[in-house]
Structures are given as structure tokens and as C-alpha cells.
Amino acid sequence: MAHPSAAPSAPRNLLVIGGIGLGDPGRCLLRTFLAQAEQRGCRIHMTDQKMFVDLAPTEVTSRFASLHVLDFTDTAHCVEWATRQHHEGPGFDMVVTARDDAQPTTAAIAEALGLPYNSPASIETTQNKDRCRAALAEAGLPQPAWRLCRDVDDALAFTEGTAGPWVVKPRDGTGSRAVRRADDRAALVAAVGLLDAADRPFLVEELVVGPEYSAEGLFLHGEPVVVALTAKTTTEPPLFVELGHVVPAPLPEDTAAAARTAVERAVRAVGLTFGLFHAEFWLTENGPVLGELHCRPGGDYISMLVEAAHPGFQYFGALFDAFADPAFRPDLAADGAAAVAFLTAPAGTVVEVSGWEQARAGEALLHAHLARSPGDTVPELRSSMDRCGAVVVRAATSEQARAAADARAGLVRITTTADAPAEAPLPVH
């Protein structure tokens, strides 16, 4: 379906909460959002915290109709500000965010202005892992045994009635942060001890055994539609840091259909009705088991992979077009595949980077980003923030895309003081 340059009833003025960010995947997502909004004649009213606004590049900020410093963690102030702007300014047709931590404020603004969005209650359910698990179980969707724990005694009490291994995780949070596997009670005690005070109370769950996937979709006229399934590669236990993704996930059609159905049931069960969604799940011998649900597009370049594998589909464009036309249905035909592989290195100071130019050469490359250079510090790999870069490629099949991304990533050697010879000199800047 052709994408309109401007639709009379398109969302003319878009309010974006917390939309700048600094990470490379976020910058890529913002560029895509701006391009697809501009194609439809939309005006972007961007807000973010001061640190992000101050560091935003001019070539990006020049494309906004307006830019405001707004702390999305102060919901009451944001609602008051948005209400005043709405009535005194141009008036907003839609409010959106791609940040998990800005979801409560975005929902509150939409409710106050009478704009389409997910309800504050549904946002609260998705952002509290225990409430989400309870809602999914009530809807009849398989869930692992879990408990919301205050301390290590609660966690140990949970082990008495469940079979390990277990997973310890914050009640909220993203990017695999502070998620740890515990194979026995001693490991469980250690995992709980590593949690920050801000991560309490916390969840302990039985480990779900099976490969991990995610579903990428959007709501069309109130109904959820899964556009693509993503296969994931993660680090070995006890941590679960994502090292790669491929779209579409190479699954038999009946398995993929069962996963799509389960995810669409799940997002309805937690009360979501609007926008984009990203749902994590595992495939077990008994079928899909749902994990976390997010009312935003997937991170880690997943939106780029989805659009590359579905050349007629635009993630944000479909959202805007559905707003403009009650009969709109996007082109979801798949043609090819895409994959991302993330770069890692031993913890230490970067001494040398080699192979980067070779890794980013060639027509099949969609995107490449190197996040570390000589002199930079590489922390121990505990979350997605600790990775060192990424390469994104397109290919004819999922298997070819995954192999090509892994091969390019394998060309890059990031030498740190942890694996460099002791006498290796640091580079001169």
C-alpha cells in the first residue's frame, strides 16, 4: 500500500514524551519515526529530560516543530504542562513514547487530554512483572511459578514448593538488567544479595526451559496484530544478555501461528489497546510461555529488522495511517530476512580495535555501530548497555541473515587490557 505524503485526518500535531535518548538503537528509531511522520505532514513536538535535550544533535532537533525540556518522571507536572500547551498552543492529536519509563506519564497525559492511548491501569500492569504474570495466568495463558519477594527469606521459602533452577529479577526493568539464574539455594541467596535496594521487592520465578523469542506488533483499530516474530541469541546462564536477533524467526508455520495467537491474547489480557507492542516469550515442549510485555517497539534495532524483512511495512507509518483511515490495513508481506549481531569484549580498557572497516563493508549491511574505541572502558557483560556495538544485515533467509551478521561481528577484534599482553602499550591519542 502506498504511503500518503499527507492525509487530511492524519495526526497533525504529535506530542512525544521522552523521545530523544542517546543510545544508537534509540537514535535509529528516532530517525525512522521522524521520516515516517514527515511523509504524512505531521508536526513533532518533542520533549525530554534536560540532559538529553542538551546533547541532541542539531540535525535532529531542527526537524521538530518544537522542543521542550520536560522531566517525564514527574507525571503531575507533565500533565499540567501538556494540558496548558494543548489548550493554548496548536492542540495535540496524538501522544506517544518509545520509552518504558515514560509510559505512565504518557498514559496520564492521553487520559487528561482525551487522546487515544493505553490506560494508566494497563501500563501499570505491564510494568509490574508480578501483576503481568497474574493477569496472564487469569486469562489462561501458561506462566511459570513465581513469587514477589521482599527479602532472601521470602525467596528461600519459594524454593520449598518449586523445582529449580530459578530466575531472580527486578519487579520492573529492561535490557536484562539484574536478571540472574540460580541453580541451587546458595546461588539464589547470592543472586538476591546482588540486587540493588531500588530493585526490591523482586521476583523469583521457575526457569522456563526453551529458546527465547519476541513478537513485534501494533494495534489496528483496537485489535492487536503481530507483524513478525524475532529469534534471539543470549549469553549463557546465569545472566541473559541478548547477543543477536533475527527476523523472521525460523519457525514452522503452525508453531509461529500458535505464538502469534498467544501474544495477541496476552496483550488483550493486560488491557493494552493502542500503539506498538513488543512481547517476549519462550517456546517450550508444551507451547509458548509468555514473559514480559511492552507497549513500545522492540529495542536493539528490532524495528529495523522488521521493516527490512517487510519492505511494504512502516512501523510508525502504519500507526499514523490507521489513525487517519478506519479501513487502513498495512502491507505485511515478508520478503527476505534481517539480523543483528552485537559486539562484545573482555572487561578492561580498550587497547586496539581491528577488523571494523571490513565488518562494515558490503551492500548487504543495513547499519553498523561501534560503541568503544581505544582508551574506553569495557565493563563486565551484565546487561545490554555493556555491549560494544552492532552490525545489522539483510539476506534472503533467516539462516543466511544470522550467519552473515555473526560473520561480520566475528571480523571485529576489540582488544582490552584483560586479554592484551601485559607489555602492550596504550594507543597515543
CSV table of C-alpha atoms in Angstrom, one decimal:
chain,number,residue,atom,x,y,z
A,1,MET,CA,0.0,0.0,0.0
A,2,ALA,CA,1.3,3.4,-0.9
A,3,HIS,CA,2.2,5.7,2.0
A,4,PRO,CA,0.5,9.1,1.7
A,5,SER,CA,2.5,12.3,1.7
A,6,ALA,CA,-0.2,14.0,3.8
A,7,ALA,CA,-3.6,12.7,4.9
A,8,PRO,CA,-6.3,15.3,5.8
A,9,SER,CA,-7.2,13.5,9.0
A,10,ALA,CA,-3.6,12.3,9.9
A,11,PRO,CA,-2.4,13.2,13.4
A,12,ARG,CA,-1.2,16.7,12.5
A,13,ASN,CA,0.5,17.5,15.9
A,14,LEU,CA,2.3,14.7,17.6
A,15,LEU,CA,3.5,15.0,21.2
A,16,VAL,CA,6.4,12.8,22.0
A,17,ILE,CA,7.3,12.1,25.6
A,18,GLY,CA,11.0,11.2,26.3
A,19,GLY,CA,11.8,10.8,22.7
A,20,ILE,CA,15.4,11.8,22.1
A,21,GLY,CA,17.7,9.4,24.1
A,22,LEU,CA,21.4,8.8,23.4
A,23,GLY,CA,21.9,5.1,22.6
A,24,ASP,CA,22.4,4.2,18.9
A,25,PRO,CA,19.4,2.0,18.6
A,26,GLY,CA,17.3,4.8,20.0
A,27,ARG,CA,18.7,7.3,17.6
A,28,CYS,CA,18.0,5.0,14.7
A,29,LEU,CA,14.4,4.6,15.9
A,30,LEU,CA,14.0,8.3,16.2
A,31,ARG,CA,15.2,8.9,12.6
A,32,THR,CA,12.7,6.3,11.4
A,33,PHE,CA,9.9,7.9,13.4
A,34,LEU,CA,10.7,11.4,12.0
A,35,ALA,CA,10.9,10.2,8.4
A,36,GLN,CA,7.6,8.4,8.6
A,37,ALA,CA,5.9,11.3,10.4
A,38,GLU,CA,7.3,13.8,7.9
A,39,GLN,CA,6.0,11.8,5.0
A,40,ARG,CA,2.5,12.4,6.3
A,41,GLY,CA,2.9,16.0,7.1
A,42,CYS,CA,3.0,15.6,10.8
A,43,ARG,CA,4.5,18.1,13.2
A,44,ILE,CA,6.6,16.7,16.0
A,45,HIS,CA,6.5,18.4,19.4
A,46,MET,CA,9.4,16.7,21.2
A,47,THR,CA,10.0,16.6,25.0
A,48,ASP,CA,12.7,15.0,27.0
A,49,GLN,CA,14.8,15.5,30.2
A,50,LYS,CA,17.4,18.3,30.1
A,51,MET,CA,20.4,16.1,29.7
A,52,PHE,CA,19.0,14.6,26.5
A,53,VAL,CA,17.8,17.9,25.1
A,54,ASP,CA,21.2,19.5,25.7
A,55,LEU,CA,23.1,16.7,23.9
A,56,ALA,CA,20.7,16.3,21.0
A,57,PRO,CA,22.3,16.9,17.6
A,58,THR,CA,21.1,20.0,15.7
A,59,GLU,CA,20.3,18.0,12.6
A,60,VAL,CA,17.7,16.1,14.6
A,61,THR,CA,16.3,19.0,16.7
A,62,SER,CA,15.9,21.2,13.6
A,63,ARG,CA,13.3,18.7,12.4
A,64,PHE,CA,11.0,19.3,15.4
A,65,ALA,CA,8.1,21.8,15.3
A,66,SER,CA,9.0,22.4,19.0
A,67,LEU,CA,11.4,21.1,21.6
A,68,HIS,CA,10.8,21.3,25.4
A,69,VAL,CA,12.7,20.2,28.5
A,70,LEU,CA,10.2,18.0,30.4
A,71,ASP,CA,11.0,15.5,33.1
A,72,PHE,CA,8.7,12.6,32.4
A,73,THR,CA,9.3,11.2,35.9
A,74,ASP,CA,7.2,14.0,37.3
A,75,THR,CA,3.8,12.9,36.0
A,76,ALA,CA,1.7,15.6,37.7
A,77,HIS,CA,3.8,18.4,36.3
A,78,CYS,CA,3.9,16.8,32.8
A,79,VAL,CA,0.1,16.5,32.7
A,80,GLU,CA,-0.3,20.2,33.8
A,81,TRP,CA,2.2,21.3,31.2
A,82,ALA,CA,0.6,19.2,28.4
A,83,THR,CA,-2.9,20.4,29.3
A,84,ARG,CA,-1.8,24.0,29.1
A,85,GLN,CA,0.1,23.5,25.8
A,86,HIS,CA,-2.9,21.6,24.4
A,87,HIS,CA,-5.3,24.4,25.1
A,88,GLU,CA,-3.1,27.4,24.5
A,89,GLY,CA,-1.0,26.0,21.6
A,90,PRO,CA,-1.7,24.1,18.5
A,91,GLY,CA,-3.5,21.3,20.2
A,92,PHE,CA,-2.2,17.7,20.1
A,93,ASP,CA,-3.8,14.9,18.1
A,94,MET,CA,-1.7,12.1,19.4
A,95,VAL,CA,0.8,11.4,22.3
A,96,VAL,CA,3.4,8.7,22.0
A,97,THR,CA,6.5,7.4,23.6
A,98,ALA,CA,9.0,4.6,22.9
A,99,ARG,CA,10.4,4.6,26.5
A,100,ASP,CA,9.3,2.2,29.2
A,101,ASP,CA,10.0,4.7,32.0
A,102,ALA,CA,7.9,7.4,30.2
A,103,GLN,CA,4.8,5.2,29.7
A,104,PRO,CA,3.0,6.1,33.0
A,105,THR,CA,3.3,9.8,32.2
A,106,THR,CA,2.3,9.4,28.5
A,107,ALA,CA,-0.8,7.4,29.5
A,108,ALA,CA,-1.8,10.1,32.1
A,109,ILE,CA,-1.4,12.9,29.5
A,110,ALA,CA,-3.5,11.0,27.0
A,111,GLU,CA,-6.2,10.4,29.6
A,112,ALA,CA,-6.2,14.1,30.6
A,113,LEU,CA,-6.4,15.3,27.0
A,114,GLY,CA,-8.9,12.6,25.8
A,115,LEU,CA,-6.3,11.3,23.2
A,116,PRO,CA,-6.0,7.6,22.2
A,117,TYR,CA,-3.5,5.6,24.2
A,118,ASN,CA,-3.3,2.7,26.6
A,119,SER,CA,-5.0,3.3,30.0
A,120,PRO,CA,-2.8,4.1,33.1
A,121,ALA,CA,-4.0,0.8,34.6
A,122,SER,CA,-2.8,-1.3,31.6
A,123,ILE,CA,0.6,0.5,31.7
A,124,GLU,CA,0.9,-0.3,35.4
A,125,THR,CA,0.1,-4.0,34.7
A,126,THR,CA,2.7,-4.3,32.0
A,127,GLN,CA,5.4,-2.6,34.0
A,128,ASN,CA,5.0,-4.7,37.2
A,129,LYS,CA,6.1,-8.2,36.3
A,130,ASP,CA,4.1,-9.8,39.1
A,131,ARG,CA,0.9,-8.1,38.0
A,132,CYS,CA,1.5,-9.0,34.4
A,133,ARG,CA,2.1,-12.7,35.3
A,134,ALA,CA,-1.1,-12.7,37.4
A,135,ALA,CA,-3.1,-11.2,34.5
A,136,LEU,CA,-1.8,-13.7,32.0
A,137,ALA,CA,-2.4,-16.6,34.3
A,138,GLU,CA,-6.0,-15.4,34.9
A,139,ALA,CA,-6.5,-15.3,31.1
A,140,GLY,CA,-5.5,-19.0,31.0
A,141,LEU,CA,-2.1,-18.4,29.4
A,142,PRO,CA,0.7,-20.7,30.7
A,143,GLN,CA,3.0,-19.0,33.3
A,144,PRO,CA,5.9,-20.2,35.4
A,145,ALA,CA,5.5,-20.4,39.1
A,146,TRP,CA,6.6,-17.1,40.6
A,147,ARG,CA,6.6,-15.0,43.8
A,148,LEU,CA,7.0,-11.3,44.6
A,149,CYS,CA,9.7,-11.4,47.4
A,150,ARG,CA,10.7,-8.8,49.9
A,151,ASP,CA,14.0,-10.5,51.1
A,152,VAL,CA,16.0,-13.6,50.9
A,153,ASP,CA,13.8,-15.4,53.3
A,154,ASP,CA,10.8,-15.0,51.0
A,155,ALA,CA,12.9,-16.2,48.1
A,156,LEU,CA,14.1,-19.3,50.0
A,157,ALA,CA,10.5,-20.1,51.1
A,158,PHE,CA,9.5,-20.0,47.4
A,159,THR,CA,12.1,-22.7,46.6
A,160,GLU,CA,10.5,-25.2,49.1
A,161,GLY,CA,7.5,-25.6,46.8
A,162,THR,CA,9.0,-25.3,43.4
A,163,ALA,CA,11.6,-27.0,41.3
A,164,GLY,CA,14.7,-25.1,40.3
A,165,PRO,CA,16.5,-23.6,38.6
A,166,TRP,CA,15.1,-20.2,39.4
A,167,VAL,CA,15.4,-16.7,38.0
A,168,VAL,CA,15.8,-13.6,40.1
A,169,LYS,CA,14.8,-10.4,38.5
A,170,PRO,CA,13.7,-6.8,39.4
A,171,ARG,CA,10.0,-6.2,39.6
A,172,ASP,CA,10.5,-3.8,36.7
A,173,GLY,CA,13.4,-3.0,34.4
A,174,THR,CA,14.6,-3.8,30.9
A,175,GLY,CA,17.8,-4.7,29.0
A,176,SER,CA,18.3,-7.9,31.0
A,177,ARG,CA,19.5,-5.7,33.9
A,178,ALA,CA,20.0,-7.6,37.2
A,179,VAL,CA,18.4,-10.8,35.8
A,180,ARG,CA,20.2,-13.8,37.1
A,181,ARG,CA,19.8,-17.6,37.1
A,182,ALA,CA,20.2,-19.6,40.3
A,183,ASP,CA,20.7,-23.3,40.0
A,184,ASP,CA,20.5,-24.0,43.8
A,185,ARG,CA,19.6,-22.3,47.0
A,186,ALA,CA,23.2,-21.0,47.6
A,187,ALA,CA,23.2,-19.4,44.1
A,188,LEU,CA,19.7,-17.9,44.9
A,189,VAL,CA,21.0,-16.3,48.1
A,190,ALA,CA,23.9,-14.8,46.1
A,191,ALA,CA,21.7,-13.5,43.3
A,192,VAL,CA,19.4,-11.8,45.8
A,193,GLY,CA,22.4,-10.2,47.5
A,194,LEU,CA,23.5,-8.6,44.2
A,195,LEU,CA,20.2,-6.7,43.8
A,196,ASP,CA,20.3,-3.0,44.5
A,197,ALA,CA,18.0,-1.5,47.1
A,198,ALA,CA,15.9,0.0,44.3
A,199,ASP,CA,15.2,-3.4,42.9
A,200,ARG,CA,13.3,-4.6,46.0
A,201,PRO,CA,10.7,-6.1,46.1
A,202,PHE,CA,11.8,-8.5,43.4
A,203,LEU,CA,10.6,-11.6,41.6
A,204,VAL,CA,11.7,-15.2,41.8
A,205,GLU,CA,10.4,-17.5,39.1
A,206,GLU,CA,10.9,-21.0,38.0
A,207,LEU,CA,13.2,-21.1,35.0
A,208,VAL,CA,11.3,-21.6,31.7
A,209,VAL,CA,13.2,-24.1,29.6
A,210,GLY,CA,13.1,-23.3,25.9
A,211,PRO,CA,14.5,-20.9,23.2
A,212,GLU,CA,13.6,-17.2,23.7
A,213,TYR,CA,11.7,-15.2,21.1
A,214,SER,CA,9.7,-12.0,20.9
A,215,ALA,CA,6.7,-10.8,18.9
A,216,GLU,CA,6.6,-7.4,17.3
A,217,GLY,CA,3.2,-5.8,16.5
A,218,LEU,CA,0.7,-3.0,16.7
A,219,PHE,CA,-2.9,-2.3,17.3
A,220,LEU,CA,-5.1,-1.6,14.3
A,221,HIS,CA,-8.4,-0.1,15.2
A,222,GLY,CA,-8.1,-1.6,18.7
A,223,GLU,CA,-7.2,-5.1,17.6
A,224,PRO,CA,-3.6,-6.5,18.1
A,225,VAL,CA,-1.7,-7.7,15.1
A,226,VAL,CA,1.6,-9.5,15.3
A,227,VAL,CA,3.7,-8.4,12.4
A,228,ALA,CA,6.8,-10.5,13.0
A,229,LEU,CA,8.4,-13.0,15.4
A,230,THR,CA,12.1,-12.5,16.4
A,231,ALA,CA,14.5,-15.2,17.4
A,232,LYS,CA,17.1,-14.3,20.0
A,233,THR,CA,20.6,-15.4,21.0
A,234,THR,CA,21.6,-14.7,24.6
A,235,THR,CA,24.6,-15.2,26.8
A,236,GLU,CA,24.8,-18.4,28.8
A,237,PRO,CA,23.4,-18.5,32.4
A,238,PRO,CA,23.5,-17.1,35.0
A,239,LEU,CA,22.9,-13.8,33.0
A,240,PHE,CA,20.7,-13.5,29.9
A,241,VAL,CA,22.2,-10.7,27.9
A,242,GLU,CA,20.9,-10.6,24.3
A,243,LEU,CA,23.7,-11.0,21.7
A,244,GLY,CA,21.7,-11.2,18.5
A,245,HIS,CA,18.2,-11.2,16.8
A,246,VAL,CA,16.9,-12.4,13.5
A,247,VAL,CA,13.6,-11.6,11.8
A,248,PRO,CA,11.6,-13.6,10.9
A,249,ALA,CA,12.2,-16.3,13.5
A,250,PRO,CA,12.8,-19.5,11.5
A,251,LEU,CA,9.8,-21.5,12.9
A,252,PRO,CA,7.3,-24.0,11.4
A,253,GLU,CA,4.2,-22.1,10.4
A,254,ASP,CA,2.0,-24.0,13.0
A,255,THR,CA,4.4,-23.1,15.8
A,256,ALA,CA,4.6,-19.5,14.6
A,257,ALA,CA,0.8,-19.3,14.4
A,258,ALA,CA,0.4,-20.6,18.0
A,259,ALA,CA,2.9,-18.0,19.2
A,260,ARG,CA,1.1,-15.1,17.4
A,261,THR,CA,-2.3,-16.2,18.8
A,262,ALA,CA,-0.8,-16.4,22.4
A,263,VAL,CA,0.7,-13.0,22.1
A,264,GLU,CA,-2.4,-11.4,20.8
A,265,ARG,CA,-4.4,-13.0,23.7
A,266,ALA,CA,-1.8,-11.7,26.1
A,267,VAL,CA,-1.8,-8.1,25.1
A,268,ARG,CA,-5.6,-8.1,25.3
A,269,ALA,CA,-5.4,-9.7,28.8
A,270,VAL,CA,-3.3,-6.9,30.3
A,271,GLY,CA,-5.6,-4.3,28.8
A,272,LEU,CA,-3.5,-2.8,26.0
A,273,THR,CA,-5.5,-1.3,23.1
A,274,PHE,CA,-3.2,1.2,21.3
A,275,GLY,CA,0.1,1.7,19.6
A,276,LEU,CA,3.0,-0.7,19.2
A,277,PHE,CA,3.9,-3.7,21.3
A,278,HIS,CA,6.8,-6.0,21.9
A,279,ALA,CA,6.2,-9.3,23.7
A,280,GLU,CA,8.8,-11.8,24.9
A,281,PHE,CA,8.1,-15.5,25.1
A,282,TRP,CA,9.7,-18.9,25.2
A,283,LEU,CA,8.8,-22.0,23.2
A,284,THR,CA,8.6,-25.0,25.4
A,285,GLU,CA,7.6,-28.6,24.7
A,286,ASN,CA,4.1,-27.6,25.8
A,287,GLY,CA,3.9,-24.5,23.6
A,288,PRO,CA,4.6,-20.8,24.0
A,289,VAL,CA,5.0,-19.3,27.5
A,290,LEU,CA,4.7,-15.5,27.7
A,291,GLY,CA,7.2,-13.3,29.5
A,292,GLU,CA,7.3,-9.5,29.6
A,293,LEU,CA,5.0,-7.3,27.6
A,294,HIS,CA,5.9,-3.8,26.5
A,295,CYS,CA,3.7,-1.2,24.8
A,296,ARG,CA,6.5,0.1,22.6
A,297,PRO,CA,8.6,-1.2,19.7
A,298,GLY,CA,11.3,-3.6,20.4
A,299,GLY,CA,14.8,-2.2,21.1
A,300,ASP,CA,18.1,-3.4,19.8
A,301,TYR,CA,17.3,-2.5,16.2
A,302,ILE,CA,14.4,-4.9,16.1
A,303,SER,CA,12.2,-2.3,14.3
A,304,MET,CA,14.9,-2.0,11.6
A,305,LEU,CA,14.9,-5.8,11.2
A,306,VAL,CA,11.1,-5.9,10.9
A,307,GLU,CA,10.9,-3.2,8.3
A,308,ALA,CA,13.8,-4.8,6.3
A,309,ALA,CA,12.0,-8.1,6.2
A,310,HIS,CA,8.7,-6.5,5.3
A,311,PRO,CA,9.5,-3.9,2.7
A,312,GLY,CA,5.9,-2.6,2.4
A,313,PHE,CA,5.5,-2.0,6.1
A,314,GLN,CA,6.3,1.1,8.1
A,315,TYR,CA,6.1,0.7,11.9
A,316,PHE,CA,5.1,4.3,12.8
A,317,GLY,CA,3.6,5.0,9.4
A,318,ALA,CA,1.1,2.2,10.0
A,319,LEU,CA,0.1,3.8,13.3
A,320,PHE,CA,-0.4,7.2,11.7
A,321,ASP,CA,-2.3,5.7,8.7
A,322,ALA,CA,-4.6,3.7,11.0
A,323,PHE,CA,-5.4,6.9,12.9
A,324,ALA,CA,-6.3,8.7,9.6
A,325,ASP,CA,-8.3,5.8,8.0
A,326,PRO,CA,-10.6,3.4,9.9
A,327,ALA,CA,-10.3,1.0,6.9
A,328,PHE,CA,-6.5,1.1,6.7
A,329,ARG,CA,-4.7,-2.3,6.7
A,330,PRO,CA,-0.9,-2.3,6.2
A,331,ASP,CA,1.1,-4.5,3.8
A,332,LEU,CA,2.6,-7.3,6.0
A,333,ALA,CA,4.0,-9.4,3.2
A,334,ALA,CA,7.5,-10.7,4.1
A,335,ASP,CA,10.4,-10.6,1.6
A,336,GLY,CA,13.7,-11.7,3.0
A,337,ALA,CA,15.2,-11.5,6.4
A,338,ALA,CA,17.4,-9.4,8.6
A,339,ALA,CA,19.6,-9.9,11.6
A,340,VAL,CA,21.7,-8.0,14.1
A,341,ALA,CA,24.8,-9.3,15.9
A,342,PHE,CA,26.2,-7.4,18.9
A,343,LEU,CA,29.9,-6.9,19.6
A,344,THR,CA,31.4,-7.8,23.0
A,345,ALA,CA,34.9,-7.8,24.6
A,346,PRO,CA,36.5,-8.8,27.9
A,347,ALA,CA,36.2,-6.2,30.6
A,348,GLY,CA,39.1,-3.8,30.7
A,349,THR,CA,40.5,-0.8,28.9
A,350,VAL,CA,40.3,-0.9,25.1
A,351,VAL,CA,43.8,-1.2,23.6
A,352,GLU,CA,43.0,-1.8,20.0
A,353,VAL,CA,40.1,-2.3,17.6
A,354,SER,CA,40.7,-4.2,14.4
A,355,GLY,CA,38.6,-5.5,11.6
A,356,TRP,CA,35.9,-2.8,11.9
A,357,GLU,CA,36.3,-1.5,8.3
A,358,GLN,CA,36.0,-5.0,6.9
A,359,ALA,CA,32.9,-5.7,9.0
A,360,ARG,CA,31.0,-2.7,7.8
A,361,ALA,CA,31.8,-3.1,4.1
A,362,GLY,CA,29.4,-4.6,1.6
A,363,GLU,CA,25.9,-4.0,0.1
A,364,ALA,CA,24.0,-6.3,2.5
A,365,LEU,CA,24.9,-4.1,5.5
A,366,LEU,CA,21.9,-2.1,6.9
A,367,HIS,CA,23.7,-0.5,9.8
A,368,ALA,CA,26.8,-0.6,11.9
A,369,HIS,CA,27.8,1.0,15.1
A,370,LEU,CA,31.0,0.8,17.1
A,371,ALA,CA,30.5,1.9,20.7
A,372,ARG,CA,34.1,1.5,22.1
A,373,SER,CA,37.4,2.9,20.9
A,374,PRO,CA,40.9,2.8,22.3
A,375,GLY,CA,41.1,4.2,25.8
A,376,ASP,CA,37.4,3.4,26.6
A,377,THR,CA,36.4,1.2,29.4
A,378,VAL,CA,34.5,-2.1,28.8
A,379,PRO,CA,32.6,-3.2,31.8
A,380,GLU,CA,31.8,-6.8,32.6
A,381,LEU,CA,28.9,-8.0,30.4
A,382,ARG,CA,25.9,-7.9,32.6
A,383,SER,CA,23.3,-6.0,30.6
A,384,SER,CA,22.7,-4.8,27.0
A,385,MET,CA,24.4,-1.4,28.0
A,386,ASP,CA,27.7,-3.3,28.3
A,387,ARG,CA,27.9,-4.4,24.7
A,388,CYS,CA,30.4,-2.8,22.4
A,389,GLY,CA,28.5,-2.2,19.1
A,390,ALA,CA,26.4,-4.0,16.5
A,391,VAL,CA,26.2,-4.9,12.8
A,392,VAL,CA,22.8,-5.2,11.1
A,393,VAL,CA,22.4,-7.1,7.8
A,394,ARG,CA,19.8,-8.2,5.3
A,395,ALA,CA,19.7,-11.6,3.5
A,396,ALA,CA,17.3,-13.8,1.6
A,397,THR,CA,16.6,-16.2,4.5
A,398,SER,CA,16.7,-16.0,8.3
A,399,GLU,CA,19.6,-18.6,8.4
A,400,GLN,CA,21.6,-16.6,5.9
A,401,ALA,CA,21.0,-13.3,7.7
A,402,ARG,CA,22.0,-14.7,11.1
A,403,ALA,CA,25.2,-16.3,9.6
A,404,ALA,CA,26.1,-13.0,7.8
A,405,ALA,CA,25.6,-10.9,10.9
A,406,ASP,CA,27.7,-13.3,13.0
A,407,ALA,CA,30.4,-13.5,10.4
A,408,ARG,CA,30.7,-9.7,10.2
A,409,ALA,CA,30.8,-9.4,14.0
A,410,GLY,CA,33.4,-12.1,14.1
A,411,LEU,CA,35.7,-9.9,12.0
A,412,VAL,CA,35.9,-7.3,14.8
A,413,ARG,CA,38.6,-7.8,17.4
A,414,ILE,CA,38.3,-5.4,20.4
A,415,THR,CA,41.5,-6.0,22.5
A,416,THR,CA,41.3,-4.9,26.1
A,417,THR,CA,43.8,-4.9,29.0
A,418,ALA,CA,42.1,-8.1,30.1
A,419,ASP,CA,43.3,-10.1,27.1
A,420,ALA,CA,46.2,-7.9,25.8
A,421,PRO,CA,49.8,-8.8,26.6
A,422,ALA,CA,51.0,-7.1,29.7
A,423,GLU,CA,53.6,-5.1,27.8
A,424,ALA,CA,51.2,-3.8,25.2
A,425,PRO,CA,51.3,0.0,25.1
A,426,LEU,CA,48.2,2.0,25.2
A,427,PRO,CA,47.5,4.0,22.0
A,428,VAL,CA,48.5,7.6,21.7
A,429,HIS,CA,45.5,10.0,21.1
